[in-house]
XYZ file of C-alpha atoms in Angstrom:
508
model
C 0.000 0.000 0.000
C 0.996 3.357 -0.400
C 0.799 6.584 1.606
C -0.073 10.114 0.704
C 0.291 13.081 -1.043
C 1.944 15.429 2.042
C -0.035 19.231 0.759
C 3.385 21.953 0.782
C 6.137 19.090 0.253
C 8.697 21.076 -1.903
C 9.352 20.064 -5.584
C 5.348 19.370 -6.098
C 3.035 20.709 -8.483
C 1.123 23.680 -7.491
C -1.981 23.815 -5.251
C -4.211 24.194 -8.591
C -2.694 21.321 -10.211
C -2.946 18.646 -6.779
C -5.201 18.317 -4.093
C -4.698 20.875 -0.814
C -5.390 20.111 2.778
C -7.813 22.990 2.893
C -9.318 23.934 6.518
C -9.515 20.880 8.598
C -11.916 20.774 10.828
C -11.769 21.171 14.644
C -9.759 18.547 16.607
C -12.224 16.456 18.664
C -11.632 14.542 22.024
C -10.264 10.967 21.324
C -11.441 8.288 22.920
C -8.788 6.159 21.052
C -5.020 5.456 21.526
C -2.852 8.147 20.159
C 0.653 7.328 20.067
C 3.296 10.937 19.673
C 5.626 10.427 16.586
C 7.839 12.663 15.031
C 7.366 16.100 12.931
C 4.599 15.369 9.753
C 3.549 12.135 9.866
C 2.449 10.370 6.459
C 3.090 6.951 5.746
C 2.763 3.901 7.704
C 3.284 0.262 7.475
C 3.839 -2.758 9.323
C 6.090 -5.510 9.591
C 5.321 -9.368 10.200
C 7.241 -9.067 13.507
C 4.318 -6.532 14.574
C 6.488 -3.017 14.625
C 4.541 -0.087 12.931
C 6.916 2.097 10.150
C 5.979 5.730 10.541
C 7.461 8.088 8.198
C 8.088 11.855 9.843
C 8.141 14.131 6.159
C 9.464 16.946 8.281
C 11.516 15.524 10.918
C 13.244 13.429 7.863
C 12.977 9.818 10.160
C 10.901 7.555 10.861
C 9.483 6.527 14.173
C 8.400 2.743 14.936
C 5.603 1.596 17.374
C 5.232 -2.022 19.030
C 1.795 -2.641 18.234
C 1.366 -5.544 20.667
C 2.302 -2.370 23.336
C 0.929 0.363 21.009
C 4.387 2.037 22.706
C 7.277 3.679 20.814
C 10.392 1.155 20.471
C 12.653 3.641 18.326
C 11.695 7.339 18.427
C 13.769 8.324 15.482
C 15.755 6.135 11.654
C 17.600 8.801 10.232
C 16.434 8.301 6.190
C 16.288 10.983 3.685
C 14.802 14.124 2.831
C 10.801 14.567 3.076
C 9.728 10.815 3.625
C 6.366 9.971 2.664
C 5.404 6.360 1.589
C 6.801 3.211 3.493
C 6.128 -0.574 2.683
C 7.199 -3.996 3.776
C 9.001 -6.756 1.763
C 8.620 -10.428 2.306
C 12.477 -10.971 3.526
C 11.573 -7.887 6.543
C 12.806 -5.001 4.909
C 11.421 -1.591 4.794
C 11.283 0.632 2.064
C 11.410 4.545 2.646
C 10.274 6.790 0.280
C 11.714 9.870 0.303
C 10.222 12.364 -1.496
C 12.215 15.913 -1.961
C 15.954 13.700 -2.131
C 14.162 11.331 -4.552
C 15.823 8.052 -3.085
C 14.294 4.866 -1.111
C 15.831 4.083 2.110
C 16.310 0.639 3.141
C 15.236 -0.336 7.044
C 15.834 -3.786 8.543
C 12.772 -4.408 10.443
C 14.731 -6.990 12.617
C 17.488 -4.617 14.224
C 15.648 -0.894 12.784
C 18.879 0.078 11.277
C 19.746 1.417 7.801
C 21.080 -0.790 5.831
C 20.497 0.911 2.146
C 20.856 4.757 2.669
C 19.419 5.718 -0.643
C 18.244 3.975 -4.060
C 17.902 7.214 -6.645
C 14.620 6.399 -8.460
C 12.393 9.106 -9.983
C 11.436 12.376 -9.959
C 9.234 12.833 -6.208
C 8.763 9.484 -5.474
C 5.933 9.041 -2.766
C 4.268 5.650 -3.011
C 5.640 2.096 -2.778
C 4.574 -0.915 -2.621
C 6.264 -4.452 -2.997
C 5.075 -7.647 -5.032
C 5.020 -11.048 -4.203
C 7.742 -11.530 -6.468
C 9.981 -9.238 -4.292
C 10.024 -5.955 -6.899
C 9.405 -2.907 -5.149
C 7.527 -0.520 -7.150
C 7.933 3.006 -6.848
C 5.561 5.825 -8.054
C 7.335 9.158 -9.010
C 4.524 11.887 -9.137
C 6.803 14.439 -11.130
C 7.787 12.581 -14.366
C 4.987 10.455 -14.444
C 6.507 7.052 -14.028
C 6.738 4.357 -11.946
C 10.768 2.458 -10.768
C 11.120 -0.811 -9.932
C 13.266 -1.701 -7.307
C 14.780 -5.812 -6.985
C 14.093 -6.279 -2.965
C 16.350 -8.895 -2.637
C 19.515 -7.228 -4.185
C 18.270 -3.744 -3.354
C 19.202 -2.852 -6.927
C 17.143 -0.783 -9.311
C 16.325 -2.940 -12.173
C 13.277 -1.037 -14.027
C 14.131 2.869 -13.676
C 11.260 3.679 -15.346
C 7.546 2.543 -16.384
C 5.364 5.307 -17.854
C 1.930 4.995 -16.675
C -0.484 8.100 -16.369
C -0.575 12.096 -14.841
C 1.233 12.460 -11.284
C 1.147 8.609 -10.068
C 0.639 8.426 -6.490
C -0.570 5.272 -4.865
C 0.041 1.811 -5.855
C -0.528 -2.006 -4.459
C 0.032 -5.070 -5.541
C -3.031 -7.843 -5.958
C -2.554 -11.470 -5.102
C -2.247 -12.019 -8.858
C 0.476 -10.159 -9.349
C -0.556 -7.215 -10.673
C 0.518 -3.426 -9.443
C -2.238 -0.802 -9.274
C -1.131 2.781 -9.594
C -3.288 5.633 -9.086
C -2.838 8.741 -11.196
C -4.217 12.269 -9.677
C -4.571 14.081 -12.540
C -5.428 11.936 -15.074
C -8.339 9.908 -12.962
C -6.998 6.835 -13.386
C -5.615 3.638 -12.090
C -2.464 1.974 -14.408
C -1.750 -1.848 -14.295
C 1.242 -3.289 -14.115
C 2.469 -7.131 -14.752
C 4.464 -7.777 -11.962
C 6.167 -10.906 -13.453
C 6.738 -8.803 -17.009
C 7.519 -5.316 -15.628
C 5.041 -3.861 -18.908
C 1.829 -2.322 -18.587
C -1.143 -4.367 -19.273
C -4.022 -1.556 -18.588
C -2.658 1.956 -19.194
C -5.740 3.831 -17.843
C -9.057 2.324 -16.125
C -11.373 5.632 -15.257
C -12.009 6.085 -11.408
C -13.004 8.956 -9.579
C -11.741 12.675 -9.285
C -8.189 12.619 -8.008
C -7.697 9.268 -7.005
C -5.413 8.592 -4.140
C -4.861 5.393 -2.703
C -5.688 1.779 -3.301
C -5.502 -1.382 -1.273
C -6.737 -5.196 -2.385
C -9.626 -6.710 -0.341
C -9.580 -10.132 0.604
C -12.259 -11.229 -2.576
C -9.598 -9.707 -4.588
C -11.133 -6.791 -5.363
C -9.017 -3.015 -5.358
C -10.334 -0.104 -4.094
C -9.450 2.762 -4.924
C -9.967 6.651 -2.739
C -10.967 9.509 -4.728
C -9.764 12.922 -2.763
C -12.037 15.399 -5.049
C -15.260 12.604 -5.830
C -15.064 11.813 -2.096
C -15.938 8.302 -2.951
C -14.385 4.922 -3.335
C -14.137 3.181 -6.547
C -14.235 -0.578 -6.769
C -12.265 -2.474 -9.261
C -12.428 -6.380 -10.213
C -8.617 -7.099 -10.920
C -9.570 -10.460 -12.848
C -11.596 -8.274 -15.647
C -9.618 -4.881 -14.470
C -13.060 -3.175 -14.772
C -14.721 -0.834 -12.394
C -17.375 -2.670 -10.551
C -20.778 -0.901 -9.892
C -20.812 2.553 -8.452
C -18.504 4.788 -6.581
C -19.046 4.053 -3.088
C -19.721 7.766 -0.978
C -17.576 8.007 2.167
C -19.748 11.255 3.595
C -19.972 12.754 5.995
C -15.842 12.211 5.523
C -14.211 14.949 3.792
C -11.390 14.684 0.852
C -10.751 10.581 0.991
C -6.998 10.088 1.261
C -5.351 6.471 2.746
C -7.421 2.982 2.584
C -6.163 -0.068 4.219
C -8.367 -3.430 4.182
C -8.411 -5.532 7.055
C -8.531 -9.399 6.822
C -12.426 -9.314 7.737
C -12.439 -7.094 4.847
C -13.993 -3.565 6.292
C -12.068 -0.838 4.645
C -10.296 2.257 6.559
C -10.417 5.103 4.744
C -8.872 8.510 6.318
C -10.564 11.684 5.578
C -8.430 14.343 5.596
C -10.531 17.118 5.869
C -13.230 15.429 8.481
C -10.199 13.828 10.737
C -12.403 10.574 10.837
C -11.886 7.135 9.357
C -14.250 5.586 7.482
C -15.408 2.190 7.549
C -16.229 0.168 4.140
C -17.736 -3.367 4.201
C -16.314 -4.746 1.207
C -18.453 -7.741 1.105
C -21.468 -5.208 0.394
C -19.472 -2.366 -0.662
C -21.538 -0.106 1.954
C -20.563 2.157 4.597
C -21.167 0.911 8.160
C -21.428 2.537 11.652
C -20.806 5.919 11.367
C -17.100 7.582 10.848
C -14.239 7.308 13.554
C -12.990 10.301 15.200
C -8.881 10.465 15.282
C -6.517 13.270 14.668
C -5.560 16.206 12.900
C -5.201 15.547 8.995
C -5.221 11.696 8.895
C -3.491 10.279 6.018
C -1.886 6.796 5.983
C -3.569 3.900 7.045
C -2.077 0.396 7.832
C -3.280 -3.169 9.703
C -1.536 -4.699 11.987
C -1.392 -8.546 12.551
C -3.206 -7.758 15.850
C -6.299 -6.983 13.928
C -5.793 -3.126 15.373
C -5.512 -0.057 12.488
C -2.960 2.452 13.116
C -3.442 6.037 11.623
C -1.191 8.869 10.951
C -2.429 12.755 11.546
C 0.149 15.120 9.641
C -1.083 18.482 11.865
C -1.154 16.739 15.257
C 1.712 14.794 15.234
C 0.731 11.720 16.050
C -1.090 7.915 15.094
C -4.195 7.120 15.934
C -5.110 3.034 17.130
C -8.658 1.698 16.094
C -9.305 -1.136 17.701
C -10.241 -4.163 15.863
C -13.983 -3.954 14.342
C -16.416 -5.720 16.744
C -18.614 -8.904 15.974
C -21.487 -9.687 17.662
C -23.148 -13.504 17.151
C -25.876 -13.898 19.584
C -28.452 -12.520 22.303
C -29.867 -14.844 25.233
C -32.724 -14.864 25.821
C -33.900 -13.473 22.972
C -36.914 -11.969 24.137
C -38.248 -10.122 27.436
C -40.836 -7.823 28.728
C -41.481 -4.607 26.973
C -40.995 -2.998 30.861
C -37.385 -3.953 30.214
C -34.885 -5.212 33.101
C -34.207 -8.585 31.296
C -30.612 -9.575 32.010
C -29.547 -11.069 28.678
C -25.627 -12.217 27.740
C -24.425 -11.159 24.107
C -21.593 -13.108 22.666
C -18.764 -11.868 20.151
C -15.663 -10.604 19.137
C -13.798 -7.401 20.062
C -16.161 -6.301 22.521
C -13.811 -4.286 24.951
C -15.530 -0.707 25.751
C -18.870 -1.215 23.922
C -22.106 0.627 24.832
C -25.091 -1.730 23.825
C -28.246 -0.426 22.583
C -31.848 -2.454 22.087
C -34.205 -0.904 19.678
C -32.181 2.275 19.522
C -32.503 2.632 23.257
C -29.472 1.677 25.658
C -28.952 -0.634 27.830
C -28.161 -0.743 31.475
C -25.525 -2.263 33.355
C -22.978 -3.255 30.540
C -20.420 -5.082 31.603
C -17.560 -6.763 29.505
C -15.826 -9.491 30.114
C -11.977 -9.523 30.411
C -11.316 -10.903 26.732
C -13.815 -8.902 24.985
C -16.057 -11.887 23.893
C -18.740 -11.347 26.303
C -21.348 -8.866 27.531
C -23.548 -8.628 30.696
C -26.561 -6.161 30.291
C -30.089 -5.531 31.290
C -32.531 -4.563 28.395
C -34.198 -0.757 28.308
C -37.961 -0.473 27.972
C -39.227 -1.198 24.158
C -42.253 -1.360 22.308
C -43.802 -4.923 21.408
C -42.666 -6.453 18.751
C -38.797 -7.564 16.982
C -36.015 -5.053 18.237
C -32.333 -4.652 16.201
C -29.676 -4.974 19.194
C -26.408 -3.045 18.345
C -22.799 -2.661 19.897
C -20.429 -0.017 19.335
C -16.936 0.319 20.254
C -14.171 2.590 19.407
C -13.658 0.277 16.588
C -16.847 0.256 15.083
C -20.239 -1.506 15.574
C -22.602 -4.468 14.886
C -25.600 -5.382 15.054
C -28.856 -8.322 15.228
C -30.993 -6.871 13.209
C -34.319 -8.083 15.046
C -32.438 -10.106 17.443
C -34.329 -9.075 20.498
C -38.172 -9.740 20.776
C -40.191 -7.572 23.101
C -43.276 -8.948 24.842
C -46.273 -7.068 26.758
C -46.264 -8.628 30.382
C -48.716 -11.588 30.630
C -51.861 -11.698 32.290
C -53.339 -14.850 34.033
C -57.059 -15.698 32.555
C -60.465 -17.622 33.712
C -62.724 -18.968 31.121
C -66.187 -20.258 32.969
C -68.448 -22.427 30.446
C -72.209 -22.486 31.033
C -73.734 -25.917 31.277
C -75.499 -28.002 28.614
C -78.989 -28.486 29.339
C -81.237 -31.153 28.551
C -84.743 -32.838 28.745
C -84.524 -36.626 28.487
C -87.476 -37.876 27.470
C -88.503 -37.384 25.268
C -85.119 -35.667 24.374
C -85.229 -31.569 23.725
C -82.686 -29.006 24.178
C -83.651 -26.323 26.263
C -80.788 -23.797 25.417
C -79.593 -23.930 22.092
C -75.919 -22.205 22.409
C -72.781 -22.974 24.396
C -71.573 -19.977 26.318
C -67.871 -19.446 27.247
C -66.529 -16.190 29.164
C -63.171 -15.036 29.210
C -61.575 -12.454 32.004
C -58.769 -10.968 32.618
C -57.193 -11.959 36.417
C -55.250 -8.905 36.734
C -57.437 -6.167 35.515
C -61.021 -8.108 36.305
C -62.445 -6.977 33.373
C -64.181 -8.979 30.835
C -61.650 -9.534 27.086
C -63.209 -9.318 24.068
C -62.514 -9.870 20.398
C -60.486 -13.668 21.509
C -61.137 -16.790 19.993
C -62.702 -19.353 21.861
C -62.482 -23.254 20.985
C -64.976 -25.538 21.578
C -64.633 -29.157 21.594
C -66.518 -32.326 23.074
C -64.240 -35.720 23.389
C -61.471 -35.256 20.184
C -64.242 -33.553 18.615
C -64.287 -29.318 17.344
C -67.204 -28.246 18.195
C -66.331 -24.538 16.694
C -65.274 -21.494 17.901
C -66.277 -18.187 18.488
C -65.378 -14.612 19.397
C -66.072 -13.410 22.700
C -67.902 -9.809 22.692
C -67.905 -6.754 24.533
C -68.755 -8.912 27.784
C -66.168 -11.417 27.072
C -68.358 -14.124 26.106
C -68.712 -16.250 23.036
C -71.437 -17.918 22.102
C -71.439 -21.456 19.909
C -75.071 -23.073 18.395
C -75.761 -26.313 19.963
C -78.559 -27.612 18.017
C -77.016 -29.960 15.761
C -73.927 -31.074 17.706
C -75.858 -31.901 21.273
C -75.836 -35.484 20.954
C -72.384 -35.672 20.488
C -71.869 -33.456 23.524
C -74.563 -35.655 25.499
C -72.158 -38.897 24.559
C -69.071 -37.217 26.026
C -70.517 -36.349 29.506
C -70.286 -32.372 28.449
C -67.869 -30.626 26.387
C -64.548 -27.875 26.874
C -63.979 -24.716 26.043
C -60.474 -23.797 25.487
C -58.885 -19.969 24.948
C -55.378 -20.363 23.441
C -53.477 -17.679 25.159
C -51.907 -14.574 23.340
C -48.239 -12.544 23.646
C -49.993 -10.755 26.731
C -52.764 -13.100 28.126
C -52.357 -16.538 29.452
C -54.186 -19.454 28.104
C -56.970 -20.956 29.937
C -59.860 -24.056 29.867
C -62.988 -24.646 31.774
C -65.303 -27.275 30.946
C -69.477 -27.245 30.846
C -71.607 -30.287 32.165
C -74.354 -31.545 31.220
C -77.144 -30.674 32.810
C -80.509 -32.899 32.675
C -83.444 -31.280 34.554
């Protein structure tokens, strides 16, 4: 992956040519891990052994962070002049961009010490990113061209692949294939890793595009700092898939890093938030991530955690890994609320819970972040979406929680049958069942009331206004006469309690 565009860097094209920082807006409280680094931050990126690269484009060094600590190791790697982008070979070496000395820098991630002061490549180099295959390749925004750097001898062997206007970032996809985004031209070139030749000089993306990183379905997706959007390439056809994908409210879309779960971090310069792209449905979820001052690079750790440098505040910003949330027990409970329930999960650490858009009470996480101990709020009857949120994002059961009116305890009395012998006559023609409500006393109409004689369904009926239903007799007496009487039955509802009672027969 690369890193950004640094606004002011000497050397670059003018402010109507390239994107500008503009007027970020106000710095907001963090509730998030901010680690101090060293004068400018831009890029980041980080090594298999855990440590975090940061490159300082002012303080001309680079800073690196134990992400298993989130503490600085080595406060300052002398490298050259203005670095910007930073990226990790297979064999553990780092490679520095430096922008206004137009060299790479070589770090050994094992010991952090130089060991390759400077590779000349192009004319202000910024992005870099290296290939299965061990090439590093280079993007040099001022002669529009991209170097190619042999990881493994540290040895330019490609000085220079045209591609389009002012290359910036560029990434490498599982197949081989380098994707370079071109500001001023709108477009993404493709190079053939194994070849060194382009393959797809221009595929159309949005207005200034950025950065690009490769999702785990193979996909690349590309920031757009004037369309404010992401664009979505397949890098099987090389096509764009579907439409740009809007990252508002975030402001001026600069670095995008993809996690293994696949959500998408994308830092908005102008906004200082992250935003968070699901890349299995190409939406936008939860709502954008507060961090620092001018946010820029973005990288992954191993750890699952996201690591973000602000250029005006000096600093990275740690997301914590995005939350998962699998289950709700019980999943259902009075619409008075107070219903313990456990949710289970991943990442979990610091979340608030809510149930229905309302929050929960009494929250309480367990140690590893997998667990969560909460009573429900009041709700309204009826299916309720239960959501977490951390400082890493949130998710949600959409309709995981059921609310249910309290229950009420019922009576059902049934009239007798009544009869005349001989010679046999029916002196009342209808069953009669009542139905009341034990808690309130009062009579419930509008139910449905079963009647039934032996394994015989008599019918049913609806009780009325005075909780009684009434069922014709006539034809269906003898049957009740055979069974000794007959029951009525009321099935229950979400809020009333079923109930029985059973008429005799009477023979005066």
């Amino acid at each position: 992956m690369s890193t950004n565009f640094q606004p002011g860097l000497p050397g670059l094209l003018s402010a109507a040519a390239l994107p500008t920082a503009g007027t970020a807006a106000p710095i907001r409280l963090l509730a998030l891990t901010t680690i101090p680094v060293g004068d400018h931050p831009v890029g980041v990126a980080v090594a298999a052994n855990g440590n975090a690269y940061v490159t300082n484009s002012s303080s001309n060094d680079v800073t690196v962070i134990d992400t298993a600590t989130d503490t600085v190791i080595v406060p300052s790697i002398p490298v050259g002049s203005g670095p910007t982008g930073v990226a990790v070979a297979p064999n553990g070496k780092a490679y520095v961009v430096n922008t206004s000395s137009y060299t790479v820098t070589v770090i050994d991630t094992a010991t952090n010490t130089v060991i390759v002061p400077s590779i000349p490549v192009g004319t202000v180099p910024v992005g870099v990113a290296v290939a299965p295959n061990g090439n590093a390749y280079v993007t040099n925004l001022s002669d529009f061209t991209v170097t190619v750097i042999d990881t493994a001898t540290d040895t330019v062997i490609v000085p220079s692949i045209p591609v389009g206007m002012n290359p910036y970032g560029v990434t490498v996809a599982p197949n081989g294939n380098a994707y370079v985004t071109n500001v001023i031209s709108g477009d993404v070139t493709v190079i053939d890793s194994a070849t060194n030749t382009v393959i797809v000089p221009s595929i159309p993306v949005g207005n200034s595009p950025y950065d690009v990183a490769i999702a785990p379905n193979g996909n690349a997706y590309v920031t757009a700092f004037f369309g404010n959007n992401v664009t979505v390439i397949n890098t099987t056809t090389n096509t764009v898939v579907g439409a740009p994908i809007p990252v508002t409210p975030g402001i001026n879309p600069t670095g995008i890093a993809i996690a293994p779960d696949g959500k998408a971090y994308v830092a908005d310069l102008n906004s200082n938030d992250v935003t968070v792209i699901d890349t299995t449905t190409n939406t936008v979820v939860c709502t954008p991530i507060p961090v620092g001052s001018i946010p820029f690079g973005v990288a992954v750790a191993p750890n699952g955690k996201i690591y973000v440098t602000n250029q005006s505040s000096d600093d990275v910003s740690v997301i914590p890994p995005f939350p998962t949330l699998t289950s709700i027990s019980p999943n259902q409970g009075l619409t008075t609320g107070g219903t313990p329930v456990t949710l289970t999960g991943t990442n979990l650490t610091g979340a608030t819970v809510t149930i229905g858009g309302n929050p929960a009470t009494g929250v309480n996480v367990n140690p590893g972040g997998t667990a969560i101990h909460a009573f429900t709020p009041p709700g309204a009857p009826g299916p309720a979406t239960v959501t977490v949120k951390t400082d890493g994002g949130c998710a949600s059961l959409v309709n995981g929680f059921t609310y249910v009116s309290p229950s009420h305890a019922t009576s059902l009395t049934a009239t007798p049958a009544l009869a005349k012998l001989f010679p046999p006559q029916v002196y009342f023609p209808f069953l009669t069942a009542t139905l009341k409500d034990l808690v309130t006393g009062l009579p419930v109409p509008g139910q449905t009331i079963t009647f039934k004689t032996g394994t015989q369904v008599l019918g049913t009926a609806t009780t009325n206004a005075q909780g009684t239903a009434k069922l014709d007799e006539t034809l269906t007496f003898p049957l009740i006469l055979a069974n000794g009487g007959y029951d009525a039955l009321f099935a229950g509802t979400g809020t009333l309690l079923p109930s029985s009672a059973h008429g005799e027969v009477l023979t005066p």
